[in-house]
Short mmCIF file of C-alpha atoms in Angstrom, two decimals:
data_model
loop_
_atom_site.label_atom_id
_atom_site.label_comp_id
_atom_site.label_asym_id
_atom_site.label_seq_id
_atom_site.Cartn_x
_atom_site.Cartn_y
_atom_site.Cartn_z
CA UNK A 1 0.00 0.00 0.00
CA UNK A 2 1.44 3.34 -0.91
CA UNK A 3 2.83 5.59 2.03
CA UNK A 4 0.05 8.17 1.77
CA UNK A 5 -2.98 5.60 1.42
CA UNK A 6 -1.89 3.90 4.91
CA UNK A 7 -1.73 7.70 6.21
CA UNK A 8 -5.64 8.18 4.87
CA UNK A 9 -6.73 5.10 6.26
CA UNK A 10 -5.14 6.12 9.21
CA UNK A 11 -7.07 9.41 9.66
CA UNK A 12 -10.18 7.82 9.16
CA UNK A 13 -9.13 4.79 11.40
CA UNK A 14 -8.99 7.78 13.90
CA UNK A 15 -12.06 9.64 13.45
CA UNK A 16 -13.79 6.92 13.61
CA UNK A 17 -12.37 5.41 17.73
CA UNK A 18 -12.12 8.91 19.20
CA UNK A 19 -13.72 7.12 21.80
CA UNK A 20 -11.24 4.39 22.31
CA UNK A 21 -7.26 4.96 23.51
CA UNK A 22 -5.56 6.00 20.50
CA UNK A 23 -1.82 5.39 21.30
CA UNK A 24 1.03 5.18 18.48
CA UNK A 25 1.57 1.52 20.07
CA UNK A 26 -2.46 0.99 19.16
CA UNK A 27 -2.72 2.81 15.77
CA UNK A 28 0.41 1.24 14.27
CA UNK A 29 -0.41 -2.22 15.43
CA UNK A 30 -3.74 -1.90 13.39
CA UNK A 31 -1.46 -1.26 10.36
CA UNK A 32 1.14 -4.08 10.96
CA UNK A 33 3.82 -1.46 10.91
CA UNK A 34 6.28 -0.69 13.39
CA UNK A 35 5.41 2.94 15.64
CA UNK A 36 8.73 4.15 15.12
CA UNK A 37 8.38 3.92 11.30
CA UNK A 38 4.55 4.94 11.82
CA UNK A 39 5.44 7.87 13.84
CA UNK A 40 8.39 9.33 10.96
CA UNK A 41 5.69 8.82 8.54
CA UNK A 42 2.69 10.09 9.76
CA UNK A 43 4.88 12.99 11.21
CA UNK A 44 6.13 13.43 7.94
CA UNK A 45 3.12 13.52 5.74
CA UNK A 46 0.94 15.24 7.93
CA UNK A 47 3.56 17.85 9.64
CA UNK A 48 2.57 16.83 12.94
CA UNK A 49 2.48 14.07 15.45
CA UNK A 50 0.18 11.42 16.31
CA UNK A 51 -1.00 13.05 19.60
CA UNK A 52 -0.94 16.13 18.25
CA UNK A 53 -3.60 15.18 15.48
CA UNK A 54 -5.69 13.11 17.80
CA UNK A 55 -5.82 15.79 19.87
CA UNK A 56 -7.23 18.22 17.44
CA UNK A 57 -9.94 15.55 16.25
CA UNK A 58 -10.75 15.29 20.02
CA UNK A 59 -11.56 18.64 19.98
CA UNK A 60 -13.18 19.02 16.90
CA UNK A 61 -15.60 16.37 17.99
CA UNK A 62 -16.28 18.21 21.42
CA UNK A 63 -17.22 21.08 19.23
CA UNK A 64 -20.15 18.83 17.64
CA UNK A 65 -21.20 17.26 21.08
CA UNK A 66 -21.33 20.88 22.78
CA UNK A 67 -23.09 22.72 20.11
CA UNK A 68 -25.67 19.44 19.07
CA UNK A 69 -25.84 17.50 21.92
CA UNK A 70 -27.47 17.47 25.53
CA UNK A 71 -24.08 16.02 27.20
CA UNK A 72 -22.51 17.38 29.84
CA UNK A 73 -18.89 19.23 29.81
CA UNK A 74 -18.09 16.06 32.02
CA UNK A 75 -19.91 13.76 30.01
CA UNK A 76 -17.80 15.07 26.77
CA UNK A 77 -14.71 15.31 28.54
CA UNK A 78 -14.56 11.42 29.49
CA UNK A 79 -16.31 9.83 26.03
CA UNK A 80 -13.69 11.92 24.14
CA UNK A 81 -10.78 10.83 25.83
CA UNK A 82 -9.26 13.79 27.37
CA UNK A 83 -8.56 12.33 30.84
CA UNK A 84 -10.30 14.41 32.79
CA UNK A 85 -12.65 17.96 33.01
CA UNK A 86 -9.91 19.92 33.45
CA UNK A 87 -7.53 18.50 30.64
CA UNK A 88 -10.62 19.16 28.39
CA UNK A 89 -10.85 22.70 29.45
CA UNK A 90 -6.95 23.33 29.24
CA UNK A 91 -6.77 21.82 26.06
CA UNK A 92 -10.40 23.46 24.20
CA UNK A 93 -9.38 26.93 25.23
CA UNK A 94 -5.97 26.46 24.34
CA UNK A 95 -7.10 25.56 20.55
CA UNK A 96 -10.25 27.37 20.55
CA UNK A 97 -9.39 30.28 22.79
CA UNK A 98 -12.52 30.29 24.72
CA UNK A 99 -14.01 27.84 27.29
CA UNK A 100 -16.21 24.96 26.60
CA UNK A 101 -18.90 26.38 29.29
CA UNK A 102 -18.53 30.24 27.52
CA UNK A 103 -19.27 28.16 23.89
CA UNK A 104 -21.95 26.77 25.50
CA UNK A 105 -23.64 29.84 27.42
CA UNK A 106 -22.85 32.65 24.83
CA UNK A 107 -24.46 30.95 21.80
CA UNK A 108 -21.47 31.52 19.18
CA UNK A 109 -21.07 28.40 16.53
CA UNK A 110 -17.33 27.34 16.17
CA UNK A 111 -16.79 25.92 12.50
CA UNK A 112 -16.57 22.06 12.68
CA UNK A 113 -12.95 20.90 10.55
CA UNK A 114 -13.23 18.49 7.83
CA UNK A 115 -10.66 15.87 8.09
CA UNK A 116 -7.45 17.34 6.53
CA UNK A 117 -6.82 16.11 2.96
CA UNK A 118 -3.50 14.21 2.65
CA UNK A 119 -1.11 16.25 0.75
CA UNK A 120 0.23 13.71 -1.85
CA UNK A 121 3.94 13.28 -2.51
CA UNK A 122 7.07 11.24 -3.07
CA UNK A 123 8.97 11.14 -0.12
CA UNK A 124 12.78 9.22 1.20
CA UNK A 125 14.44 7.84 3.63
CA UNK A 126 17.70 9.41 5.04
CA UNK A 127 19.29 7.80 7.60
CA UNK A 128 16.17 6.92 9.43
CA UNK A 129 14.64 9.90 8.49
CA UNK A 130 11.77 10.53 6.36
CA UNK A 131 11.20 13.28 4.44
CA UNK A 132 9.89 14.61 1.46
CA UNK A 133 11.43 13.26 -1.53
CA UNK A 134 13.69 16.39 -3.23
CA UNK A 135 16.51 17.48 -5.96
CA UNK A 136 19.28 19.65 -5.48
CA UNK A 137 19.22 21.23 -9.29
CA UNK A 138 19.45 24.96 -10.96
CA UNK A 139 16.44 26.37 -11.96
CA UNK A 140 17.41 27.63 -15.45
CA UNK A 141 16.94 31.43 -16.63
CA UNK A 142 13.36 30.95 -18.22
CA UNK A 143 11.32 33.93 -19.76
CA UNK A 144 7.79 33.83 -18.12
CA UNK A 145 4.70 36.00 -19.68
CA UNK A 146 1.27 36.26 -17.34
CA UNK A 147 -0.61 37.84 -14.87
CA UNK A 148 0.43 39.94 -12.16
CA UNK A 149 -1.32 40.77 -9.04
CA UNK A 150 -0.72 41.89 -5.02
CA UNK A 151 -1.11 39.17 -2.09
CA UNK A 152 -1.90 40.38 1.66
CA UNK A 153 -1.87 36.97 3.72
CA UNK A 154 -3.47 38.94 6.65
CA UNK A 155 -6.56 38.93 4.37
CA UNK A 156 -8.33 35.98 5.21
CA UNK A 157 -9.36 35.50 1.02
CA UNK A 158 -5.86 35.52 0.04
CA UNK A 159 -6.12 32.17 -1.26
CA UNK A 160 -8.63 32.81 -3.16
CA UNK A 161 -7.39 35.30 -4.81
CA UNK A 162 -4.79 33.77 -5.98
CA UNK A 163 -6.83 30.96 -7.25
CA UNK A 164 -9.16 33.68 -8.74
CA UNK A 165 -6.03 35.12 -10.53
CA UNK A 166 -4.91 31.80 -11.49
CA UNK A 167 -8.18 30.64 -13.13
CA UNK A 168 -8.06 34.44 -15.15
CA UNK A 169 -4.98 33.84 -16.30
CA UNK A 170 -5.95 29.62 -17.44
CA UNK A 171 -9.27 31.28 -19.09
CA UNK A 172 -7.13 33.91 -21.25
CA UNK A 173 -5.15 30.93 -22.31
CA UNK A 174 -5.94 29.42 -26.09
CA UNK A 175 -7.30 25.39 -25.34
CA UNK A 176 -4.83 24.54 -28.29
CA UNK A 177 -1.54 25.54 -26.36
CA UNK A 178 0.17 23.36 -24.30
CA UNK A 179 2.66 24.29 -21.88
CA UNK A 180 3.33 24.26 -18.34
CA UNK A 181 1.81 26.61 -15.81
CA UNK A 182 4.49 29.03 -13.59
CA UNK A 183 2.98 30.88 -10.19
CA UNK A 184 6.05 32.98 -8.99
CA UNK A 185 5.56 33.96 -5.36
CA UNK A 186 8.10 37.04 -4.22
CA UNK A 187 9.07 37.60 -0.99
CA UNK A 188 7.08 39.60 1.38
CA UNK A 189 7.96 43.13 1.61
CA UNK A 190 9.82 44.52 4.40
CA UNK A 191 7.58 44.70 7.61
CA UNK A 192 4.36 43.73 5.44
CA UNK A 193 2.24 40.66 4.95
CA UNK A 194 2.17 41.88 1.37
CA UNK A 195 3.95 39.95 -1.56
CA UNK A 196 3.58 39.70 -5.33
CA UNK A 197 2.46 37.19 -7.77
CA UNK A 198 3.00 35.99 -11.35
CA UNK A 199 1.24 33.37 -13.37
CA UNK A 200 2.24 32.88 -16.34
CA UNK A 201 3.67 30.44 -19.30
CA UNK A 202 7.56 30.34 -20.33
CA UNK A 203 6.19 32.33 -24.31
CA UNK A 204 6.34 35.24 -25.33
CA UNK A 205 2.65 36.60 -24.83
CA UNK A 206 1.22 39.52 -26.63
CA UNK A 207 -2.02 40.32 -24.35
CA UNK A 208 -2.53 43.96 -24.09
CA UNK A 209 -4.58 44.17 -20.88
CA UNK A 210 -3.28 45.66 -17.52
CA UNK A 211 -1.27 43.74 -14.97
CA UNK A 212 -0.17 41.22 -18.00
CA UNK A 213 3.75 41.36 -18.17
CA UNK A 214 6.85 39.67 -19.13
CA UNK A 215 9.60 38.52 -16.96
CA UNK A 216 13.34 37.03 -16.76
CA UNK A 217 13.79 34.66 -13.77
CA UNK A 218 17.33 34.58 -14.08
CA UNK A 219 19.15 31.25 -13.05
CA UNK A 220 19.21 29.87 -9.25
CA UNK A 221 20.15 26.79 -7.43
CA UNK A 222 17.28 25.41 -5.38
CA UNK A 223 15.57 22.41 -4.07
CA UNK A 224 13.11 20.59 -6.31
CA UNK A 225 10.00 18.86 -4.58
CA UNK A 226 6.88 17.30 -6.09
CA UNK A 227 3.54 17.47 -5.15
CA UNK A 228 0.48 16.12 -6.59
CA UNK A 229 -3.16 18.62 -6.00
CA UNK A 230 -4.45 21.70 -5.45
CA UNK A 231 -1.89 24.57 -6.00
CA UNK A 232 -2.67 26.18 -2.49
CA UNK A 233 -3.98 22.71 -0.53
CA UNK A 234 -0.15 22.06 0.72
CA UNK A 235 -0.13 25.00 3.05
CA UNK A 236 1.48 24.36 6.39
CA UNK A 237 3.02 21.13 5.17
CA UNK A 238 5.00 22.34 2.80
CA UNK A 239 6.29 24.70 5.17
CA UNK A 240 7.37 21.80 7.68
CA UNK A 241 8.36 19.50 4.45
CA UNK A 242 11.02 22.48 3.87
CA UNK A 243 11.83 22.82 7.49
CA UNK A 244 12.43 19.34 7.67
CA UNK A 245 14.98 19.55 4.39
CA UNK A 246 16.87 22.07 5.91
CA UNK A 247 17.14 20.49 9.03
CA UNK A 248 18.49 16.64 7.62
CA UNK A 249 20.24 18.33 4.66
CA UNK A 250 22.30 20.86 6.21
CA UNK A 251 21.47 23.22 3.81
CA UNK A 252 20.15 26.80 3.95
CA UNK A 253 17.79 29.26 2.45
CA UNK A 254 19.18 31.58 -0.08
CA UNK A 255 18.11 35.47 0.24
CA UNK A 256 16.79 36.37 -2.79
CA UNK A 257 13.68 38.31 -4.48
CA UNK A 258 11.74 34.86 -5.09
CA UNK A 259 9.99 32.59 -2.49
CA UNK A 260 9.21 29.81 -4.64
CA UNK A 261 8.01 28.92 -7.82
CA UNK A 262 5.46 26.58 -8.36
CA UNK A 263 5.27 24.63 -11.69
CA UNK A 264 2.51 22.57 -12.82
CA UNK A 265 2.63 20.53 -15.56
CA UNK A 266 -0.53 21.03 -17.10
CA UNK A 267 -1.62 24.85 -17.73
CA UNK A 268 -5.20 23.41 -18.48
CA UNK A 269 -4.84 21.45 -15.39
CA UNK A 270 -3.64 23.44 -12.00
CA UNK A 271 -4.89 20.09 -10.36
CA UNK A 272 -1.98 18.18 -11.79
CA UNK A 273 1.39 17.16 -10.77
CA UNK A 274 3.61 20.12 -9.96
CA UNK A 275 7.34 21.28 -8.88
CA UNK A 276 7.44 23.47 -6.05
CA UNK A 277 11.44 25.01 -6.61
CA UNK A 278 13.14 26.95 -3.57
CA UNK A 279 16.23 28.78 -3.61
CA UNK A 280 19.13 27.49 -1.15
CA UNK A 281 22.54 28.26 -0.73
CA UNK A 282 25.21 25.96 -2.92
CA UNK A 283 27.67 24.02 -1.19
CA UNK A 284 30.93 23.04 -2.73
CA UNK A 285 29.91 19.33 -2.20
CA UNK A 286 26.37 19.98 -3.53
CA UNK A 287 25.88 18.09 -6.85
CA UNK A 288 22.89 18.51 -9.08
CA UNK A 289 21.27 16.65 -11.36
#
């Protein structure tokens, strides 16, 4: 079974005994796999622990139970799991920032979370260590024509945006080209949440409408990693997927202008495979393919 269909099972294997003791000893044994291998991989695919996910589907659950059912704090505290009252109340404001008795009295709704998707990808084992699978490699000077728009991740729609963007850019697009899609993500200005955006092809584009431009990415080394999805579904795990690199790799982040750039295969298709490329510093002994 492929790494990421054992994690999916997993998560519903999970949602489904909140109920029951959900140890790494208990969860891994249900896969026939060993908890120290379980624990690397479900760390790695989903960016955080066992306990820490439980935890949050605990929660999540209480939410339910306290807004739709007539249990008491007590009641919810033991079915879930959480040890006792007080662990529940620790934990709920902790996550929710608000007590379970104030969600109850006040009459505000807290949004109930799906169960997270699992963020598809090849990943490797170094030295005991598993992480996402990546390339050392240059990202060669490429001439990119597209869209160009403004970002502010304090807005809570900036993803959306960006999408929106995305999909302008795919509908301005003739069906009978076929290239690869590039979203170039800058780096936030200085002491702003702000950042810019390109989408774009690597041709020379002749659109005369405003914001559409033409660029030169000139040549950097980076990290390669692939991801299969949604362009904006990886989120916080890529962010822990690169931490992780850095961390087993010994390498480090390269200041430059660009963030990343995100290349999908398919510019009719921005749910297809894609590269995600980040610049790093180059060692002497780093080789590239």
């Amino acid at each position: 079974m492929e790494h990421y269909k054992v994690i999916e099972k997993s998560l519903l294997y999970i949602e489904n005994n909140l109920q029951q003791t959900l140890s790494l000893e208990s969860v891994s044994n249900y896969f026939n796999m060993s908890k120290y291998y379980f624990h690397r991989l479900f760390s790695t695919i989903m960016g955080c622990s066992l306990n820490q996910y439980t935890l949050s589907r605990r929660l999540n659950a209480s939410v339910h139970y306290i807004q739709n059912e007539n249990l008491s704090l007590t009641e919810i505290a033991y079915q879930l799991n959480f040890g006792t009252p007080s662990s529940f109340t620790r934990a709920f404001k902790s996550q929710y920032g608000i007590s379970p008795s104030s969600l109850r009295k006040n009459g505000k709704t807290i949004t109930l979370e799906e169960i997270p998707p699992v963020i598809k990808r090849p990943i490797k084992n170094i030295n005991g260590d598993i992480v996402a699978d990546f390339t050392l490699t240059n990202f060669e000077t490429t001439r990119i024509s597209g869209i160009a728009f403004e970002v502010d991740l304090a807005r809570s729609d900036f993803k959306e945006k960006i999408r929106s963007y995305s999909r302008m850019f795919v509908d301005s697009i003739d069906g009978t080209i076929s290239s690869s899609c590039y979203i170039i993500y800058s780096n936030c200005q200085p002491n702003s949440t702000k950042f810019k955006a390109l989408v774009g092809i690597p041709q020379n584009l002749k659109i005369s409408k405003p914001n559409y431009f033409t660029v030169d990415v000139q040549q950097f080394f980076c990290t390669k990693f692939k991801y299969f999805g949604d362009l904006l579904d990886i989120g916080d795990v890529f962010i822990t997927d690169f931490a992780r690199f850095l961390k087993i790799s010994k390498q480090e982040t390269e200041e430059s202008d660009i963030e990343l750039i995100q290349v999908f295969e398919d510019i009719h298709n921005l749910d297809s495979a894609y590269h995600i490329f980040v610049p790093i510093k180059k060692l002497s002994s780093d080789d590239v393919d």
